[in-house]
Amino acid sequence: MKTVPIIMAALTAGMAGTAVAQETVAAGRIQNTFDGSGRQTAVAVPARSEPDPRSEPAIRAFIGGLQTGTVDWNAFTPSMVEQMQPGEAAAVEMIGGLGALESVEWFQHRSGMDHYLVRFENADTQWIIGFDDADKIAALLFRPAPPIPSSTEAVAED
């Protein structure tokens, strides 16, 4: 299957050059400023148990834009547009080869971004999306989903 390196580069550029909004983390450490010892104090923050409400519509809109040749580049940060727009033709070809969109399923939130399993007629893909403080897409990555072994294959390997 073809890959679209520009989208992976855009993720890297988006992560390095743009602060992705991180609403929660699973756990963290902060400096204890009250005792002067310089010790770190663990702080538990509840992990997100549901997706960012902007994520799924943004993924569907991007896929739809690639399928129709009408990507809304205003939804992205300027650095993402700069990185991704030159690879648009390759992405259009790749997404077109995947067939009809069947489902978009959120499965986790990690490092400030939502992770999705996106099923097409001809392939399953994984998508990662994150937003900046201005609600612009600051990170976007998609790749083929790894195969899920059947229960008989898992037993045979043991």
PDB file of C-alpha atoms in Angstrom:
ATOM      1  CA  MET A   1       0.000   0.000   0.000  1.00  0.00           C
ATOM      2  CA  LYS A   2       1.289   3.483  -0.781  1.00  0.00           C
ATOM      3  CA  THR A   3       2.089   5.837   2.040  1.00  0.00           C
ATOM      4  CA  VAL A   4       1.877   9.579   2.048  1.00  0.00           C
ATOM      5  CA  PRO A   5       5.153  10.787   3.564  1.00  0.00           C
ATOM      6  CA  ILE A   6       4.030  14.411   3.488  1.00  0.00           C
ATOM      7  CA  ILE A   7       1.329  13.690   6.038  1.00  0.00           C
ATOM      8  CA  MET A   8       3.820  12.018   8.351  1.00  0.00           C
ATOM      9  CA  ALA A   9       6.134  14.998   7.884  1.00  0.00           C
ATOM     10  CA  ALA A  10       3.233  17.285   8.670  1.00  0.00           C
ATOM     11  CA  LEU A  11       2.663  15.474  11.940  1.00  0.00           C
ATOM     12  CA  THR A  12       6.297  15.955  12.842  1.00  0.00           C
ATOM     13  CA  ALA A  13       6.218  19.616  11.861  1.00  0.00           C
ATOM     14  CA  GLY A  14       2.935  20.112  13.658  1.00  0.00           C
ATOM     15  CA  MET A  15       4.267  18.570  16.836  1.00  0.00           C
ATOM     16  CA  ALA A  16       7.595  20.427  16.722  1.00  0.00           C
ATOM     17  CA  GLY A  17       6.393  23.824  15.591  1.00  0.00           C
ATOM     18  CA  THR A  18       2.907  24.058  17.009  1.00  0.00           C
ATOM     19  CA  ALA A  19       1.791  23.466  20.551  1.00  0.00           C
ATOM     20  CA  VAL A  20      -0.931  20.864  20.370  1.00  0.00           C
ATOM     21  CA  ALA A  21      -3.606  21.536  22.934  1.00  0.00           C
ATOM     22  CA  GLN A  22      -3.347  18.972  25.694  1.00  0.00           C
ATOM     23  CA  GLU A  23      -6.447  19.024  27.794  1.00  0.00           C
ATOM     24  CA  THR A  24      -5.609  16.190  30.160  1.00  0.00           C
ATOM     25  CA  VAL A  25      -2.860  13.742  30.924  1.00  0.00           C
ATOM     26  CA  ALA A  26      -2.950  10.437  32.696  1.00  0.00           C
ATOM     27  CA  ALA A  27      -0.489  11.549  35.348  1.00  0.00           C
ATOM     28  CA  GLY A  28       2.148  14.186  35.854  1.00  0.00           C
ATOM     29  CA  ARG A  29       4.692  15.600  38.277  1.00  0.00           C
ATOM     30  CA  ILE A  30       4.914  19.152  39.524  1.00  0.00           C
ATOM     31  CA  GLN A  31       7.467  20.935  41.666  1.00  0.00           C
ATOM     32  CA  ASN A  32       6.436  21.144  45.334  1.00  0.00           C
ATOM     33  CA  THR A  33       7.053  24.841  45.938  1.00  0.00           C
ATOM     34  CA  PHE A  34       5.907  24.759  49.551  1.00  0.00           C
ATOM     35  CA  ASP A  35       8.625  22.686  51.193  1.00  0.00           C
ATOM     36  CA  GLY A  36      11.801  24.034  49.506  1.00  0.00           C
ATOM     37  CA  SER A  37      13.204  20.510  49.068  1.00  0.00           C
ATOM     38  CA  GLY A  38      12.891  20.519  45.293  1.00  0.00           C
ATOM     39  CA  ARG A  39      10.995  17.230  45.442  1.00  0.00           C
ATOM     40  CA  GLN A  40       8.511  16.376  42.744  1.00  0.00           C
ATOM     41  CA  THR A  41       4.922  15.679  43.750  1.00  0.00           C
ATOM     42  CA  ALA A  42       2.808  13.261  41.716  1.00  0.00           C
ATOM     43  CA  VAL A  43      -0.507  14.636  40.526  1.00  0.00           C
ATOM     44  CA  ALA A  44      -3.122  12.333  39.048  1.00  0.00           C
ATOM     45  CA  VAL A  45      -5.366  13.806  36.381  1.00  0.00           C
ATOM     46  CA  PRO A  46      -8.168  11.689  34.968  1.00  0.00           C
ATOM     47  CA  ALA A  47      -7.449  10.410  31.454  1.00  0.00           C
ATOM     48  CA  ARG A  48     -10.027  11.286  28.819  1.00  0.00           C
ATOM     49  CA  SER A  49     -12.591   8.595  28.361  1.00  0.00           C
ATOM     50  CA  GLU A  50     -14.195  10.087  25.265  1.00  0.00           C
ATOM     51  CA  PRO A  51     -12.955  11.788  22.107  1.00  0.00           C
ATOM     52  CA  ASP A  52     -12.605  15.495  21.508  1.00  0.00           C
ATOM     53  CA  PRO A  53     -15.922  16.421  19.840  1.00  0.00           C
ATOM     54  CA  ARG A  54     -14.008  18.128  17.004  1.00  0.00           C
ATOM     55  CA  SER A  55     -12.011  15.028  16.023  1.00  0.00           C
ATOM     56  CA  GLU A  56     -14.422  12.749  14.185  1.00  0.00           C
ATOM     57  CA  PRO A  57     -16.088  15.534  12.146  1.00  0.00           C
ATOM     58  CA  ALA A  58     -12.634  16.854  11.184  1.00  0.00           C
ATOM     59  CA  ILE A  59     -11.450  13.418  10.034  1.00  0.00           C
ATOM     60  CA  ARG A  60     -14.645  12.840   8.059  1.00  0.00           C
ATOM     61  CA  ALA A  61     -14.383  16.306   6.481  1.00  0.00           C
ATOM     62  CA  PHE A  62     -10.737  15.757   5.499  1.00  0.00           C
ATOM     63  CA  ILE A  63     -11.494  12.342   3.966  1.00  0.00           C
ATOM     64  CA  GLY A  64     -14.527  13.770   2.157  1.00  0.00           C
ATOM     65  CA  GLY A  65     -12.409  16.662   0.897  1.00  0.00           C
ATOM     66  CA  LEU A  66      -9.801  14.266  -0.461  1.00  0.00           C
ATOM     67  CA  GLN A  67     -12.491  12.133  -2.098  1.00  0.00           C
ATOM     68  CA  THR A  68     -14.054  15.164  -3.825  1.00  0.00           C
ATOM     69  CA  GLY A  69     -10.942  17.293  -4.311  1.00  0.00           C
ATOM     70  CA  THR A  70     -12.255  20.025  -1.997  1.00  0.00           C
ATOM     71  CA  VAL A  71     -10.083  19.905   1.132  1.00  0.00           C
ATOM     72  CA  ASP A  72     -10.853  22.789   3.524  1.00  0.00           C
ATOM     73  CA  TRP A  73      -7.326  23.988   4.246  1.00  0.00           C
ATOM     74  CA  ASN A  74      -8.715  26.679   6.584  1.00  0.00           C
ATOM     75  CA  ALA A  75      -9.278  23.913   9.153  1.00  0.00           C
ATOM     76  CA  PHE A  76      -5.486  23.438   9.497  1.00  0.00           C
ATOM     77  CA  THR A  77      -2.715  25.491  11.064  1.00  0.00           C
ATOM     78  CA  PRO A  78      -0.595  27.398   8.536  1.00  0.00           C
ATOM     79  CA  SER A  79       2.389  25.095   9.114  1.00  0.00           C
ATOM     80  CA  MET A  80       0.222  22.021   8.476  1.00  0.00           C
ATOM     81  CA  VAL A  81      -1.085  23.549   5.245  1.00  0.00           C
ATOM     82  CA  GLU A  82       2.476  24.304   4.158  1.00  0.00           C
ATOM     83  CA  GLN A  83       3.521  20.704   4.795  1.00  0.00           C
ATOM     84  CA  MET A  84       0.428  18.900   3.518  1.00  0.00           C
ATOM     85  CA  GLN A  85      -0.851  20.842   0.528  1.00  0.00           C
ATOM     86  CA  PRO A  86       2.030  19.851  -1.785  1.00  0.00           C
ATOM     87  CA  GLY A  87       1.156  16.165  -1.181  1.00  0.00           C
ATOM     88  CA  GLU A  88      -2.558  16.582  -1.777  1.00  0.00           C
ATOM     89  CA  ALA A  89      -2.560  14.808  -5.170  1.00  0.00           C
ATOM     90  CA  ALA A  90      -0.847  11.733  -3.706  1.00  0.00           C
ATOM     91  CA  ALA A  91      -3.244  11.698  -0.746  1.00  0.00           C
ATOM     92  CA  VAL A  92      -6.248  11.986  -3.096  1.00  0.00           C
ATOM     93  CA  GLU A  93      -4.976   8.990  -5.071  1.00  0.00           C
ATOM     94  CA  MET A  94      -4.310   6.945  -1.940  1.00  0.00           C
ATOM     95  CA  ILE A  95      -7.654   7.683  -0.269  1.00  0.00           C
ATOM     96  CA  GLY A  96      -9.445   7.004  -3.565  1.00  0.00           C
ATOM     97  CA  GLY A  97      -7.870   3.558  -3.664  1.00  0.00           C
ATOM     98  CA  LEU A  98      -9.216   2.692  -0.227  1.00  0.00           C
ATOM     99  CA  GLY A  99     -12.825   2.684  -1.439  1.00  0.00           C
ATOM    100  CA  ALA A 100     -15.891   3.989   0.349  1.00  0.00           C
ATOM    101  CA  LEU A 101     -15.641   5.174   3.948  1.00  0.00           C
ATOM    102  CA  GLU A 102     -17.417   2.668   6.202  1.00  0.00           C
ATOM    103  CA  SER A 103     -16.787   3.787   9.792  1.00  0.00           C
ATOM    104  CA  VAL A 104     -14.782   6.094  12.048  1.00  0.00           C
ATOM    105  CA  GLU A 105     -14.219   4.597  15.520  1.00  0.00           C
ATOM    106  CA  TRP A 106     -12.414   6.391  18.364  1.00  0.00           C
ATOM    107  CA  PHE A 107     -10.290   4.084  20.491  1.00  0.00           C
ATOM    108  CA  GLN A 108      -8.063   6.275  22.691  1.00  0.00           C
ATOM    109  CA  HIS A 109      -6.783   9.708  23.646  1.00  0.00           C
ATOM    110  CA  ARG A 110      -3.036   9.903  24.158  1.00  0.00           C
ATOM    111  CA  SER A 111      -0.504  12.747  24.270  1.00  0.00           C
ATOM    112  CA  GLY A 112      -3.196  15.349  23.599  1.00  0.00           C
ATOM    113  CA  MET A 113      -4.476  13.623  20.476  1.00  0.00           C
ATOM    114  CA  ASP A 114      -7.350  11.327  19.565  1.00  0.00           C
ATOM    115  CA  HIS A 115      -6.686   7.972  17.903  1.00  0.00           C
ATOM    116  CA  TYR A 116      -9.202   6.438  15.500  1.00  0.00           C
ATOM    117  CA  LEU A 117      -9.692   3.255  13.528  1.00  0.00           C
ATOM    118  CA  VAL A 118     -11.088   4.340  10.156  1.00  0.00           C
ATOM    119  CA  ARG A 119     -12.493   1.550   8.041  1.00  0.00           C
ATOM    120  CA  PHE A 120     -12.775   1.826   4.277  1.00  0.00           C
ATOM    121  CA  GLU A 121     -14.181  -0.661   1.804  1.00  0.00           C
ATOM    122  CA  ASN A 122     -10.694  -1.953   0.901  1.00  0.00           C
ATOM    123  CA  ALA A 123      -8.586  -1.305   4.007  1.00  0.00           C
ATOM    124  CA  ASP A 124      -8.513  -0.322   7.662  1.00  0.00           C
ATOM    125  CA  THR A 125      -6.439   2.692   8.702  1.00  0.00           C
ATOM    126  CA  GLN A 126      -5.368   4.357  11.939  1.00  0.00           C
ATOM    127  CA  TRP A 127      -5.681   8.120  12.284  1.00  0.00           C
ATOM    128  CA  ILE A 128      -4.267  10.467  14.901  1.00  0.00           C
ATOM    129  CA  ILE A 129      -5.542  14.031  15.166  1.00  0.00           C
ATOM    130  CA  GLY A 130      -4.795  16.961  17.465  1.00  0.00           C
ATOM    131  CA  PHE A 131      -5.822  20.606  17.640  1.00  0.00           C
ATOM    132  CA  ASP A 132      -4.113  23.809  18.692  1.00  0.00           C
ATOM    133  CA  ASP A 133      -5.570  26.456  21.007  1.00  0.00           C
ATOM    134  CA  ALA A 134      -7.245  28.183  18.023  1.00  0.00           C
ATOM    135  CA  ASP A 135      -9.185  24.974  17.149  1.00  0.00           C
ATOM    136  CA  LYS A 136      -7.076  24.365  14.051  1.00  0.00           C
ATOM    137  CA  ILE A 137      -5.815  20.894  13.152  1.00  0.00           C
ATOM    138  CA  ALA A 138      -2.196  20.935  14.329  1.00  0.00           C
ATOM    139  CA  ALA A 139      -1.432  17.229  13.906  1.00  0.00           C
ATOM    140  CA  LEU A 140      -2.813  14.645  11.518  1.00  0.00           C
ATOM    141  CA  LEU A 141      -1.432  11.240  10.672  1.00  0.00           C
ATOM    142  CA  PHE A 142      -2.916   8.230   8.993  1.00  0.00           C
ATOM    143  CA  ARG A 143      -1.427   4.874   8.181  1.00  0.00           C
ATOM    144  CA  PRO A 144      -2.538   1.321   7.442  1.00  0.00           C
ATOM    145  CA  ALA A 145      -3.929  -0.381  10.532  1.00  0.00           C
ATOM    146  CA  PRO A 146      -1.903  -3.390  11.665  1.00  0.00           C
ATOM    147  CA  PRO A 147      -3.650  -6.701  11.029  1.00  0.00           C
ATOM    148  CA  ILE A 148      -5.591  -8.158  13.920  1.00  0.00           C
ATOM    149  CA  PRO A 149      -4.749 -11.868  14.270  1.00  0.00           C
ATOM    150  CA  SER A 150      -7.680 -14.238  14.333  1.00  0.00           C
ATOM    151  CA  SER A 151      -8.150 -16.285  17.497  1.00  0.00           C
ATOM    152  CA  THR A 152      -6.793 -19.415  15.736  1.00  0.00           C
ATOM    153  CA  GLU A 153      -3.617 -17.581  14.671  1.00  0.00           C
ATOM    154  CA  ALA A 154      -3.065 -16.331  18.237  1.00  0.00           C
ATOM    155  CA  VAL A 155      -3.432 -19.853  19.639  1.00  0.00           C
ATOM    156  CA  ALA A 156      -1.082 -21.304  16.994  1.00  0.00           C
ATOM    157  CA  GLU A 157       1.674 -18.847  17.982  1.00  0.00           C
ATOM    158  CA  ASP A 158       1.592 -19.847  21.676  1.00  0.00           C
TER     159      ASP A 158
END
